[in-house]
Each structure stands twice: as structure tokens, then as C-alpha cells.
Backbone as a chain_set.jsonl record, in Angstrom:
{"seq": "XXXXXXXXXXXXXXXXXXXXXXXXXXXXXXXXXXXXXXXXXXXXXXXXXXXXXXXXXXXXXXXXXXXXXXXXXXXXXXXXXXXXXXXXXXXXXXXXXXXXXXXXXXXXXXXXXXXXXXXXXXXXXXXXXXXXXXXXXXXXXXXXXXXXXXXXXXXXXXXXXXXXXXXXXXXXXXXXXXXXXXXXXX", "coords": {"N": [[52.852, 272.15, 60.677], [50.464, 271.206, 59.522], [51.096, 271.534, 56.887], [52.97, 269.512, 56.433], [51.397, 267.245, 56.809], [49.646, 267.615, 54.686], [51.379, 267.18, 52.568], [52.242, 264.485, 52.943], [49.854, 263.032, 53.06], [48.627, 262.182, 50.502], [50.568, 260.298, 49.712], [50.514, 258.396, 51.787], [47.848, 257.558, 51.606], [47.857, 256.496, 49.011], [49.704, 254.405, 49.45], [48.231, 252.771, 51.271], [45.941, 252.122, 49.725], [47.137, 250.806, 47.493], [48.403, 248.697, 48.829], [46.214, 247.245, 49.791], [44.934, 246.673, 47.363], [46.986, 245.385, 45.741], [48.142, 243.62, 47.544], [46.161, 242.173, 48.813], [43.556, 241.955, 47.472], [44.16, 241.344, 44.66], [45.972, 238.989, 44.915], [44.125, 237.323, 46.203], [42.032, 237.005, 44.304], [43.457, 235.775, 42.194], [44.224, 233.399, 43.49], [41.72, 232.188, 44.033], [40.759, 231.803, 41.39], [42.797, 230.097, 40.395], [42.492, 227.849, 42.109], [39.943, 227.062, 41.317], [40.137, 226.561, 38.532], [42.594, 225.214, 37.992], [43.152, 223.124, 40.105], [44.905, 220.983, 40.908], [47.499, 221.748, 40.017], [47.69, 224.214, 41.333], [47.912, 223.415, 43.923], [50.395, 222.276, 44.058], [50.879, 219.962, 42.528], [51.021, 217.403, 43.752], [51.904, 214.013, 44.235], [49.929, 211.632, 45.464], [49.444, 208.593, 47.132], [47.386, 205.836, 47.886], [48.043, 203.534, 50.238], [48.398, 199.938, 50.867], [47.426, 199.483, 53.445], [45.453, 201.334, 53.646], [46.124, 203.922, 54.3], [46.921, 207.235, 53.246], [49.581, 208.523, 51.407], [51.842, 211.117, 50.724], [54.127, 211.456, 48.128], [55.666, 213.234, 46.725], [56.183, 216.007, 44.447], [55.161, 216.327, 41.051], [56.483, 218.281, 39.823], [58.87, 218.944, 41.015], [62.105, 217.759, 41.531], [63.09, 214.625, 42.984], [65.576, 213.088, 44.938], [67.249, 210.283, 43.826], [69.41, 207.578, 44.243], [69.948, 204.928, 44.364], [70.749, 201.851, 42.672], [68.555, 200.408, 41.656], [66.65, 202.182, 40.956], [65.381, 204.726, 38.711], [67.474, 207.369, 37.943], [67.687, 210.819, 38.281], [68.532, 214.114, 37.024], [71.529, 215.755, 38.219], [71.229, 217.313, 41.391], [70.908, 220.711, 42.463], [72.07, 224.008, 41.764], [74.259, 225.866, 39.629], [76.488, 228.478, 38.778], [78.539, 228.186, 37.11], [80.757, 228.466, 34.333], [79.919, 226.895, 31.269], [82.091, 225.967, 29.881], [84.163, 226.088, 31.604], [86.934, 225.281, 33.843], [86.213, 224.306, 36.411], [83.583, 223.405, 35.994], [84.075, 221.427, 34.107], [85.574, 219.641, 35.64], [83.637, 218.9, 37.521], [81.759, 217.609, 35.862], [83.33, 215.46, 34.972], [83.676, 214.101, 37.402], [81.037, 213.296, 37.855], [80.622, 211.647, 35.655], [82.423, 209.6, 36.278], [81.133, 208.662, 38.577], [78.762, 207.588, 37.464], [79.879, 205.589, 35.848], [80.954, 203.932, 37.817], [78.629, 203.165, 39.124], [77.293, 201.621, 37.219], [79.109, 199.579, 35.782], [78.934, 197.852, 33.598], [77.688, 199.185, 31.559], [78.643, 200.673, 28.733], [77.922, 202.649, 27.056], [77.638, 206.01, 25.738], [77.225, 208.549, 28.141], [74.283, 210.322, 28.602], [74.036, 213.884, 28.362], [72.324, 215.253, 30.135], [72.398, 213.772, 32.437], [74.724, 214.346, 33.687], [74.919, 217.028, 34.07], [73.621, 219.779, 35.873], [70.286, 221.14, 36.023], [68.849, 224.345, 35.099], [67.212, 225.215, 37.195], [67.9, 223.455, 39.15], [66.287, 221.581, 40.246], [64.987, 219.915, 38.425], [62.451, 217.753, 37.474], [62.411, 215.957, 35.427], [63.899, 213.864, 32.877], [65.606, 213.342, 29.76], [64.273, 211.152, 27.193], [66.408, 209.675, 26.173], [68.26, 209.676, 28.268], [66.81, 208.223, 30.106], [66.565, 205.783, 28.758], [69.23, 205.009, 28.762], [69.468, 203.994, 31.305], [67.867, 201.749, 31.485], [68.694, 198.965, 31.218], [70.247, 198.53, 33.541], [68.356, 199.012, 35.613], [66.468, 197.004, 35.069], [68.045, 194.713, 35.438], [68.778, 194.991, 38.177], [66.297, 194.842, 39.425], [65.316, 192.457, 38.563], [63.55, 192.157, 36.439], [62.117, 192.338, 33.11], [63.683, 194.182, 30.425], [61.883, 195.248, 28.663], [59.623, 195.589, 30.277], [60.479, 197.65, 31.949], [60.858, 199.646, 30.041], [58.218, 199.957, 29.165], [56.976, 201.078, 31.446], [58.481, 203.397, 31.545], [57.733, 204.611, 29.097], [55.01, 205.097, 29.536], [55.163, 207.119, 31.381], [56.221, 209.249, 30.028], [56.146, 212.423, 28.646], [55.046, 214.121, 25.753], [55.851, 216.568, 23.207], [54.612, 219.838, 23.818], [51.625, 220.789, 22.365], [52.451, 219.382, 20.189], [54.753, 220.405, 18.986], [56.255, 222.088, 20.609], [58.848, 222.393, 22.889], [60.524, 219.589, 24.469], [60.37, 215.971, 24.5], [59.863, 214.348, 27.67], [60.777, 212.436, 30.543], [59.278, 211.631, 33.548], [60.904, 211.255, 36.47], [60.206, 210.622, 39.174], [57.583, 209.57, 38.895], [58.123, 207.312, 37.319], [59.731, 205.822, 39.105], [57.937, 205.374, 41.227], [56.052, 203.829, 39.87], [57.677, 201.65, 39.239], [58.025, 200.648, 41.789], [55.53, 199.749, 42.072], [53.572, 201.417, 43.131], [52.227, 203.394, 41.886]], "CA": [[52.484, 270.748, 60.815], [49.427, 270.88, 58.552], [51.748, 271.472, 55.595], [53.576, 268.171, 56.352], [50.291, 266.295, 56.626], [49.161, 267.836, 53.338], [52.342, 266.565, 51.646], [52.3, 263.03, 53.128], [48.546, 262.392, 52.994], [48.447, 261.407, 49.266], [51.492, 259.152, 49.705], [49.993, 257.39, 52.731], [46.616, 257.047, 51.017], [48.281, 255.64, 47.891], [50.303, 253.209, 50.04], [47.165, 251.939, 51.822], [45.124, 251.61, 48.614], [47.924, 249.84, 46.715], [48.608, 247.517, 49.67], [44.962, 246.466, 49.772], [44.701, 246.211, 46.001], [48.029, 244.465, 45.261], [48.549, 242.663, 48.572], [45.039, 241.38, 49.314], [42.528, 241.66, 46.462], [44.728, 240.632, 43.504], [46.351, 237.606, 45.242], [42.915, 236.559, 46.523], [41.351, 236.67, 43.054], [44.286, 234.797, 41.485], [44.137, 232.132, 44.225], [40.393, 231.608, 43.797], [40.714, 231.326, 40.009], [43.695, 228.942, 40.281], [41.877, 226.702, 42.782], [38.763, 226.638, 40.557], [40.46, 226.113, 37.187], [43.74, 224.299, 38.015], [43.377, 222.809, 41.528], [46.074, 220.124, 41.119], [48.701, 222.559, 39.859], [47.708, 225.248, 42.368], [48.285, 222.779, 45.186], [51.743, 221.729, 43.983], [50.956, 218.724, 41.729], [51.513, 216.37, 44.665], [51.527, 212.633, 43.957], [49.471, 210.955, 46.68], [49.137, 207.195, 46.877], [46.741, 205.122, 48.972], [48.801, 202.303, 50.479], [47.593, 198.74, 51.133], [46.762, 199.565, 54.75], [44.417, 202.355, 53.571], [46.617, 205.267, 54.574], [47.308, 208.013, 52.075], [50.918, 209.07, 51.6], [52.346, 212.013, 49.692], [55.483, 211.07, 47.769], [56.394, 214.365, 46.163], [55.535, 216.756, 43.385], [55.603, 216.02, 39.693], [57.178, 219.464, 39.32], [60.137, 219.136, 41.727], [62.875, 216.519, 41.544], [63.421, 213.88, 44.192], [66.906, 212.508, 44.717], [67.356, 208.834, 43.835], [70.783, 207.182, 43.934], [70.077, 203.468, 44.387], [70.798, 201.352, 41.298], [67.279, 199.85, 41.195], [65.769, 203.294, 40.612], [65.795, 205.665, 37.678], [68.163, 208.479, 38.588], [67.484, 212.048, 37.523], [69.641, 215.055, 36.869], [72.154, 216.16, 39.477], [70.492, 218.383, 42.059], [71.692, 221.892, 42.792], [72.367, 224.9, 40.646], [75.607, 226.408, 39.581], [76.66, 229.525, 37.776], [79.826, 227.947, 36.476], [80.781, 228.526, 32.879], [79.839, 225.555, 30.686], [83.398, 225.569, 29.349], [85.17, 226.376, 32.614], [87.649, 224.151, 34.439], [85.436, 223.752, 37.528], [82.46, 222.653, 35.425], [84.65, 220.229, 33.484], [85.926, 218.727, 36.741], [82.379, 218.408, 38.071], [81.198, 216.658, 34.899], [84.174, 214.251, 35.012], [83.339, 213.38, 38.632], [79.721, 212.674, 37.661], [80.818, 210.538, 34.715], [83.056, 208.529, 37.052], [80.094, 208.098, 39.453], [77.886, 206.763, 36.632], [80.636, 204.396, 35.43], [81.062, 203.058, 39.0], [77.29, 202.652, 39.416], [76.939, 200.607, 36.225], [80.309, 199.36, 34.963], [78.612, 197.095, 32.386], [77.15, 200.095, 30.553], [79.74, 201.406, 28.094], [77.355, 203.662, 26.16], [77.883, 207.4, 26.106], [76.289, 209.025, 29.158], [73.596, 211.53, 28.138], [74.486, 215.105, 29.01], [71.478, 215.703, 31.242], [72.7, 212.997, 33.647], [75.964, 214.839, 34.308], [74.839, 218.477, 34.25], [72.433, 220.216, 36.613], [69.38, 221.998, 35.264], [68.877, 225.744, 35.515], [66.563, 225.366, 38.503], [68.522, 222.538, 40.106], [65.293, 220.616, 40.743], [64.236, 219.442, 37.271], [61.941, 216.414, 37.768], [62.396, 215.157, 34.213], [65.106, 213.626, 32.095], [65.291, 213.039, 28.369], [64.085, 209.72, 26.937], [67.726, 209.058, 25.976], [68.832, 209.46, 29.597], [66.046, 207.127, 30.713], [66.95, 204.552, 28.052], [70.576, 204.668, 29.225], [69.367, 203.329, 32.602], [66.918, 200.633, 31.428], [69.324, 197.658, 31.465], [70.631, 198.47, 34.957], [67.15, 198.898, 36.437], [65.906, 195.669, 34.837], [68.938, 193.747, 36.088], [68.685, 195.147, 39.634], [64.958, 194.467, 39.894], [64.975, 191.116, 38.102], [62.43, 192.218, 35.505], [62.589, 192.488, 31.731], [63.922, 195.541, 29.95], [60.638, 195.721, 28.051], [58.74, 196.053, 31.355], [60.99, 198.959, 32.367], [60.564, 200.582, 28.944], [56.783, 200.228, 29.162], [56.745, 202.04, 32.528], [59.116, 204.646, 31.114], [56.923, 205.211, 28.036], [53.763, 205.584, 30.135], [55.467, 208.34, 32.133], [56.903, 210.19, 29.144], [55.274, 213.412, 28.028], [55.523, 214.569, 24.447], [55.978, 218.008, 22.984], [53.385, 220.607, 24.011], [50.98, 221.1, 21.087], [53.098, 218.608, 19.138], [55.977, 220.995, 18.434], [56.911, 222.991, 21.551], [59.56, 221.702, 23.953], [61.119, 218.283, 24.197], [59.793, 214.885, 25.298], [60.498, 214.252, 28.983], [60.386, 211.312, 31.392], [59.206, 212.059, 34.944], [61.662, 210.276, 37.247], [59.437, 210.194, 40.347], [56.482, 208.705, 38.458], [58.702, 206.032, 36.909], [60.155, 205.074, 40.28], [56.744, 204.912, 41.939], [55.493, 202.725, 39.079], [58.569, 200.491, 39.43], [57.707, 200.104, 43.115], [54.111, 199.368, 41.985], [52.767, 202.282, 43.98], [51.498, 204.347, 41.062]], "C": [[51.44, 270.337, 59.772], [49.999, 270.796, 57.141], [52.384, 270.089, 55.379], [52.495, 267.124, 56.103], [49.758, 266.405, 55.204], [50.08, 267.162, 52.301], [52.294, 265.038, 51.737], [50.966, 262.321, 52.96], [48.34, 261.617, 51.685], [49.361, 260.172, 49.208], [50.981, 258.047, 50.613], [48.726, 256.763, 52.172], [46.927, 256.103, 49.854], [48.871, 254.328, 48.404], [49.226, 252.251, 50.55], [46.33, 251.309, 50.706], [45.887, 250.549, 47.827], [48.203, 248.571, 47.518], [47.367, 246.639, 49.658], [44.729, 245.864, 48.385], [45.687, 245.118, 45.576], [48.399, 243.382, 46.269], [47.428, 241.777, 49.073], [44.092, 240.976, 48.181], [43.094, 240.86, 45.29], [45.172, 239.212, 43.851], [45.129, 236.73, 45.575], [42.181, 236.105, 45.276], [42.139, 235.602, 42.289], [44.214, 233.427, 42.165], [42.801, 231.446, 43.978], [40.296, 231.046, 42.382], [41.586, 230.075, 39.839], [43.088, 227.702, 40.93], [40.682, 226.174, 42.0], [39.141, 226.001, 39.227], [41.565, 225.049, 37.162], [44.042, 223.849, 39.447], [44.615, 221.945, 41.784], [47.366, 220.932, 41.043], [48.814, 223.613, 40.96], [48.131, 224.691, 43.719], [49.61, 222.029, 45.097], [51.911, 220.455, 43.194], [51.533, 217.572, 42.547], [51.011, 214.988, 44.246], [51.203, 211.975, 45.293], [49.054, 209.543, 46.308], [48.462, 206.61, 48.108], [47.437, 203.772, 49.104], [47.857, 201.147, 50.798], [46.844, 198.81, 52.452], [45.709, 200.679, 54.795], [44.888, 203.771, 53.862], [47.046, 205.942, 53.275], [48.657, 208.662, 52.356], [51.292, 209.943, 50.414], [53.806, 211.659, 49.415], [56.305, 212.205, 47.196], [55.59, 215.016, 45.07], [56.047, 216.291, 42.037], [56.434, 217.151, 39.11], [58.546, 219.692, 39.953], [60.838, 217.788, 41.855], [63.014, 215.94, 42.942], [64.766, 213.21, 43.923], [66.855, 210.989, 44.879], [68.793, 208.477, 43.466], [70.971, 205.674, 43.949], [69.984, 202.924, 42.965], [69.474, 200.785, 40.783], [66.27, 200.934, 40.798], [66.296, 204.066, 39.412], [66.353, 206.894, 38.399], [68.039, 209.699, 37.682], [68.741, 212.878, 37.396], [70.266, 215.351, 38.216], [71.389, 217.339, 40.082], [71.445, 219.522, 42.397], [71.997, 222.713, 41.564], [73.81, 225.379, 40.724], [75.64, 227.522, 38.551], [78.024, 229.408, 37.113], [79.697, 228.046, 34.962], [80.703, 227.11, 32.311], [81.171, 225.058, 30.137], [84.524, 225.821, 30.345], [85.786, 225.109, 33.199], [86.853, 223.498, 35.565], [84.262, 222.91, 37.021], [82.963, 221.358, 34.797], [85.006, 219.191, 34.544], [84.671, 218.1, 37.333], [81.749, 217.362, 37.156], [82.012, 215.367, 34.901], [83.895, 213.425, 36.266], [82.003, 212.646, 38.487], [79.806, 211.509, 36.687], [81.436, 209.35, 35.443], [82.026, 207.863, 37.978], [79.184, 207.175, 38.657], [78.602, 205.478, 36.205], [80.778, 203.406, 36.601], [79.707, 202.438, 39.34], [76.928, 201.509, 38.489], [78.119, 200.351, 35.295], [80.044, 198.591, 33.667], [78.152, 197.992, 31.239], [78.286, 200.941, 29.98], [79.238, 202.464, 27.11], [77.731, 205.062, 26.638], [76.805, 207.843, 27.096], [75.624, 210.291, 28.633], [73.953, 212.745, 28.994], [73.623, 215.499, 30.207], [71.691, 214.882, 32.509], [73.96, 213.487, 34.355], [76.0, 216.358, 34.471], [73.546, 218.827, 34.971], [71.573, 221.1, 35.716], [69.486, 223.432, 35.779], [68.276, 225.949, 36.897], [67.232, 224.508, 39.57], [67.561, 221.504, 40.648], [64.407, 220.117, 39.602], [63.765, 218.009, 37.524], [62.03, 215.462, 36.586], [63.791, 214.943, 33.65], [64.668, 213.326, 30.664], [65.025, 211.542, 28.22], [65.414, 208.992, 26.728], [68.396, 208.751, 27.323], [68.105, 208.332, 30.32], [66.442, 205.791, 30.082], [68.332, 204.086, 28.491], [70.514, 203.823, 30.503], [68.53, 202.049, 32.59], [67.564, 199.298, 31.804], [69.691, 197.495, 32.94], [69.408, 198.268, 35.85], [66.548, 197.507, 36.298], [66.74, 194.604, 35.542], [68.795, 193.806, 37.611], [67.347, 194.674, 40.189], [64.55, 193.067, 39.459], [63.736, 191.104, 37.22], [62.984, 192.437, 34.098], [62.808, 193.961, 31.385], [62.664, 196.116, 29.313], [59.662, 196.229, 29.101], [59.175, 197.436, 31.838], [60.675, 200.003, 31.303], [59.077, 200.945, 28.899], [56.427, 201.255, 30.242], [57.308, 203.403, 32.139], [58.247, 205.347, 30.069], [55.603, 205.77, 28.559], [53.989, 206.931, 30.811], [56.304, 209.342, 31.344], [55.871, 211.136, 28.547], [55.902, 213.859, 26.725], [55.683, 216.077, 24.396], [54.62, 218.68, 23.169], [52.869, 221.06, 22.643], [51.673, 220.413, 19.912], [54.386, 219.188, 18.592], [56.789, 221.798, 19.446], [57.56, 222.189, 22.669], [60.108, 220.361, 23.498], [60.386, 217.21, 24.991], [60.57, 214.735, 26.611], [59.924, 213.076, 29.76], [60.404, 211.8, 32.836], [59.799, 210.959, 35.821], [60.86, 209.748, 38.441], [58.31, 209.253, 39.957], [56.995, 207.332, 38.031], [59.074, 205.199, 38.127], [58.982, 204.583, 41.123], [56.084, 203.754, 41.199], [56.36, 201.476, 39.223], [58.329, 199.832, 40.778], [56.25, 199.659, 43.212], [53.245, 200.174, 42.947], [51.893, 203.212, 43.155], [50.746, 203.609, 39.982]], "O": [[51.523, 269.247, 59.206], [49.465, 270.082, 56.293], [52.343, 269.555, 54.271], [52.668, 266.226, 55.279], [49.45, 265.389, 54.582], [49.61, 266.643, 51.289], [52.305, 264.364, 50.706], [50.946, 261.111, 52.736], [47.907, 260.466, 51.748], [48.956, 259.123, 48.707], [51.016, 256.875, 50.237], [48.552, 255.547, 52.259], [46.324, 255.036, 49.736], [48.579, 253.262, 47.864], [49.298, 251.049, 50.293], [46.046, 250.111, 50.735], [45.331, 249.493, 47.524], [48.237, 247.48, 46.95], [47.468, 245.419, 49.528], [44.373, 244.693, 48.256], [45.279, 244.055, 45.11], [48.918, 242.334, 45.885], [47.686, 240.743, 49.689], [43.857, 239.788, 47.959], [42.56, 239.801, 44.958], [44.784, 238.283, 43.141], [45.11, 235.54, 45.263], [41.752, 234.955, 45.19], [41.558, 234.636, 41.794], [44.151, 232.403, 41.484], [42.762, 230.24, 43.737], [39.804, 229.933, 42.192], [41.162, 229.105, 39.211], [43.161, 226.613, 40.36], [40.424, 224.97, 42.01], [38.536, 225.006, 38.827], [41.481, 224.09, 36.395], [45.113, 224.174, 39.961], [45.308, 222.152, 42.78], [48.229, 220.81, 41.913], [49.907, 223.875, 41.462], [48.651, 225.422, 44.561], [49.918, 221.225, 45.976], [53.008, 219.898, 43.185], [52.424, 216.857, 42.088], [49.831, 214.817, 43.939], [52.077, 211.785, 46.139], [48.392, 209.326, 45.294], [48.896, 206.848, 49.235], [47.415, 202.964, 48.176], [46.657, 201.353, 50.979], [45.749, 198.261, 52.575], [45.136, 200.946, 55.851], [44.126, 204.723, 53.688], [47.478, 205.282, 52.33], [48.857, 209.272, 53.406], [51.091, 209.57, 49.258], [54.619, 211.571, 50.335], [57.534, 212.131, 47.187], [54.455, 214.627, 44.797], [57.208, 215.911, 41.893], [57.022, 217.011, 38.037], [59.307, 220.539, 39.486], [60.224, 216.796, 42.245], [63.05, 216.661, 43.939], [65.048, 212.812, 42.793], [66.469, 210.477, 45.93], [69.337, 209.003, 42.496], [72.039, 205.183, 43.585], [69.239, 203.455, 42.141], [69.291, 200.692, 39.569], [65.164, 200.625, 40.355], [67.494, 204.064, 39.131], [65.756, 207.387, 39.356], [68.258, 209.617, 36.474], [69.854, 212.407, 37.627], [69.61, 215.215, 39.249], [70.959, 218.245, 39.368], [72.641, 219.309, 42.592], [72.162, 222.183, 40.466], [74.467, 225.295, 41.762], [74.898, 227.498, 37.569], [78.587, 230.387, 36.624], [78.648, 227.743, 34.394], [81.364, 226.209, 32.829], [81.355, 223.856, 29.95], [85.7, 225.774, 29.983], [85.238, 224.015, 33.069], [86.819, 222.272, 35.667], [83.984, 221.836, 37.554], [82.336, 220.309, 34.945], [84.763, 217.999, 34.358], [84.646, 216.902, 37.614], [81.258, 216.338, 37.632], [81.434, 214.282, 34.838], [83.878, 212.195, 36.209], [81.858, 211.512, 38.943], [79.134, 210.494, 36.872], [81.012, 208.213, 35.241], [82.042, 206.644, 38.146], [78.861, 206.084, 39.125], [78.001, 204.403, 36.199], [80.729, 202.192, 36.401], [79.65, 201.297, 39.8], [76.322, 200.528, 38.921], [78.142, 200.835, 34.164], [80.842, 198.669, 32.733], [78.223, 197.597, 30.076], [78.824, 201.815, 30.659], [80.031, 203.099, 26.415], [78.094, 205.262, 27.797], [75.623, 207.55, 26.913], [76.314, 211.239, 28.258], [74.145, 212.63, 30.204], [74.14, 216.025, 31.192], [71.2, 215.271, 33.569], [74.234, 213.091, 35.488], [76.989, 216.912, 34.95], [72.499, 218.236, 34.706], [72.065, 221.725, 34.777], [70.145, 223.688, 36.786], [68.77, 226.761, 37.68], [67.137, 224.806, 40.76], [67.959, 220.638, 41.427], [63.207, 219.917, 39.793], [64.593, 217.13, 37.765], [61.749, 214.273, 36.733], [64.719, 215.711, 33.899], [63.489, 213.084, 30.404], [65.499, 210.747, 29.032], [65.532, 207.815, 27.07], [69.016, 207.701, 27.493], [68.723, 207.57, 31.064], [66.63, 204.796, 30.782], [68.576, 202.883, 28.58], [71.415, 203.023, 30.755], [68.491, 201.335, 33.592], [67.02, 198.572, 32.636], [69.467, 196.432, 33.52], [69.436, 197.431, 36.753], [66.159, 196.895, 37.294], [66.194, 193.697, 36.171], [68.7, 192.765, 38.26], [67.282, 194.16, 41.306], [63.544, 192.541, 39.936], [62.958, 190.15, 37.249], [64.176, 192.691, 33.923], [62.201, 194.855, 31.974], [62.403, 197.315, 29.407], [58.943, 197.198, 28.855], [58.335, 198.295, 32.106], [60.272, 201.12, 31.627], [58.718, 202.092, 28.63], [55.668, 202.19, 29.987], [56.682, 204.434, 32.379], [58.046, 206.559, 30.152], [55.131, 206.801, 28.08], [53.103, 207.785, 30.81], [57.005, 210.174, 31.919], [54.852, 210.704, 28.01], [57.123, 213.963, 26.605], [55.652, 216.76, 25.42], [53.598, 218.155, 22.728], [53.614, 221.65, 21.861], [51.498, 220.821, 18.764], [55.06, 218.528, 17.802], [57.929, 222.157, 19.151], [56.893, 221.389, 23.326], [60.146, 220.049, 22.308], [59.834, 217.503, 26.051], [61.778, 214.965, 26.657], [58.74, 212.76, 29.65], [61.416, 212.321, 33.305], [59.252, 209.86, 35.899], [60.845, 208.542, 38.685], [58.099, 208.238, 40.621], [56.382, 206.311, 38.341], [58.771, 204.007, 38.183], [59.036, 203.484, 41.674], [55.611, 202.805, 41.823], [55.837, 200.366, 39.318], [58.415, 198.61, 40.905], [55.783, 199.247, 44.275], [52.287, 199.647, 43.512], [50.92, 203.763, 43.669], [50.061, 204.232, 39.171]]}, "num_chains": 1, "name": "protein.A"}
């Protein structure tokens, strides 16, 4: 029996030490640093708005897409992920269905539909669209809301982020922020 204990004792001791180190101390230190240095991001980048009656309401995260389908709102990328081949028949059918949906939503718009409006992102919850995809929707939003296209573009431009460090990534329009601004909540 003592031979078994002698064999398992280092393994059990290692398990306990690593559990405390990797399961308690490290996550605790990372959490404290994140809360001190990046509190907004560490708490989910939630957009909170104080309403006219004084209550505070959370509308969502700037990092996770919200689904909008009404014509008076800017509409983001399709939600949900897929592992379909980009050149496969199923993906082609899905894209054609999405194109038909966009054409039915705004029959007056005969411009080419930007690719990010008919294909899902890798995560399936991308909160941003390209400036081209946002511009594609400007006329419809202005018409539905009874405001000028320039007013919609101004809101869109305010909520567009540029390239990180001026060269990394692509410009992006945050759909939730635009829609909250259109509703005059942000």
C-alpha cells in the first residue's frame, strides 16, 4: 500500500498545485489586470443608454451582432456560422436566397449587393459591416425614416472605425451603434 501512495503522491501533489496555480491564481490575476486596464472590454463592451424616464437600459455589445430585419434599420451580416464550401452548391443556394431577400426588401435598389450582406462571418456574430455594405442601405433607411441620405451617412461615418494603426484591418461600420443613433438613443 505504501508503494502505491509513493507512486501517486507526486501526481496528486502536482494536480493540486497546478489546479491552484492555473485554475485560481492565474485567472484571478488576469481578471484584476483586465478590470483595472480595460474595464469596458472586460465587461463585454455593453452599450448602456439612459432613457428619458431616467432608467438605464443595456442594448447589447459592440462586439456581438444584433439581428435587425426591419427596413428602417441598418441590417448587418447574416447570423450563424457554416462550414459550407465557398464554391459549393449549398452555399450558392444560400447566397441566392439572401440576394432574393435583399431585392424584396428594397426593390428600388438595383446596385450590386455587397458580399458581406449575403455571407455569414466566421464567428456568425460579426457586429460590423463594410462601409460599402452600409452605403448600399443608405437610401432605403433615409426613405423609410423620412430623413435625408446625408443625415444617415453622417451617422454612419460617426460609427465607422478606420484601420488599426492606419494600415491593419479594414474600415468597419458598427450596425448596433448606427441603429441606436438612428433611433436617437446614442
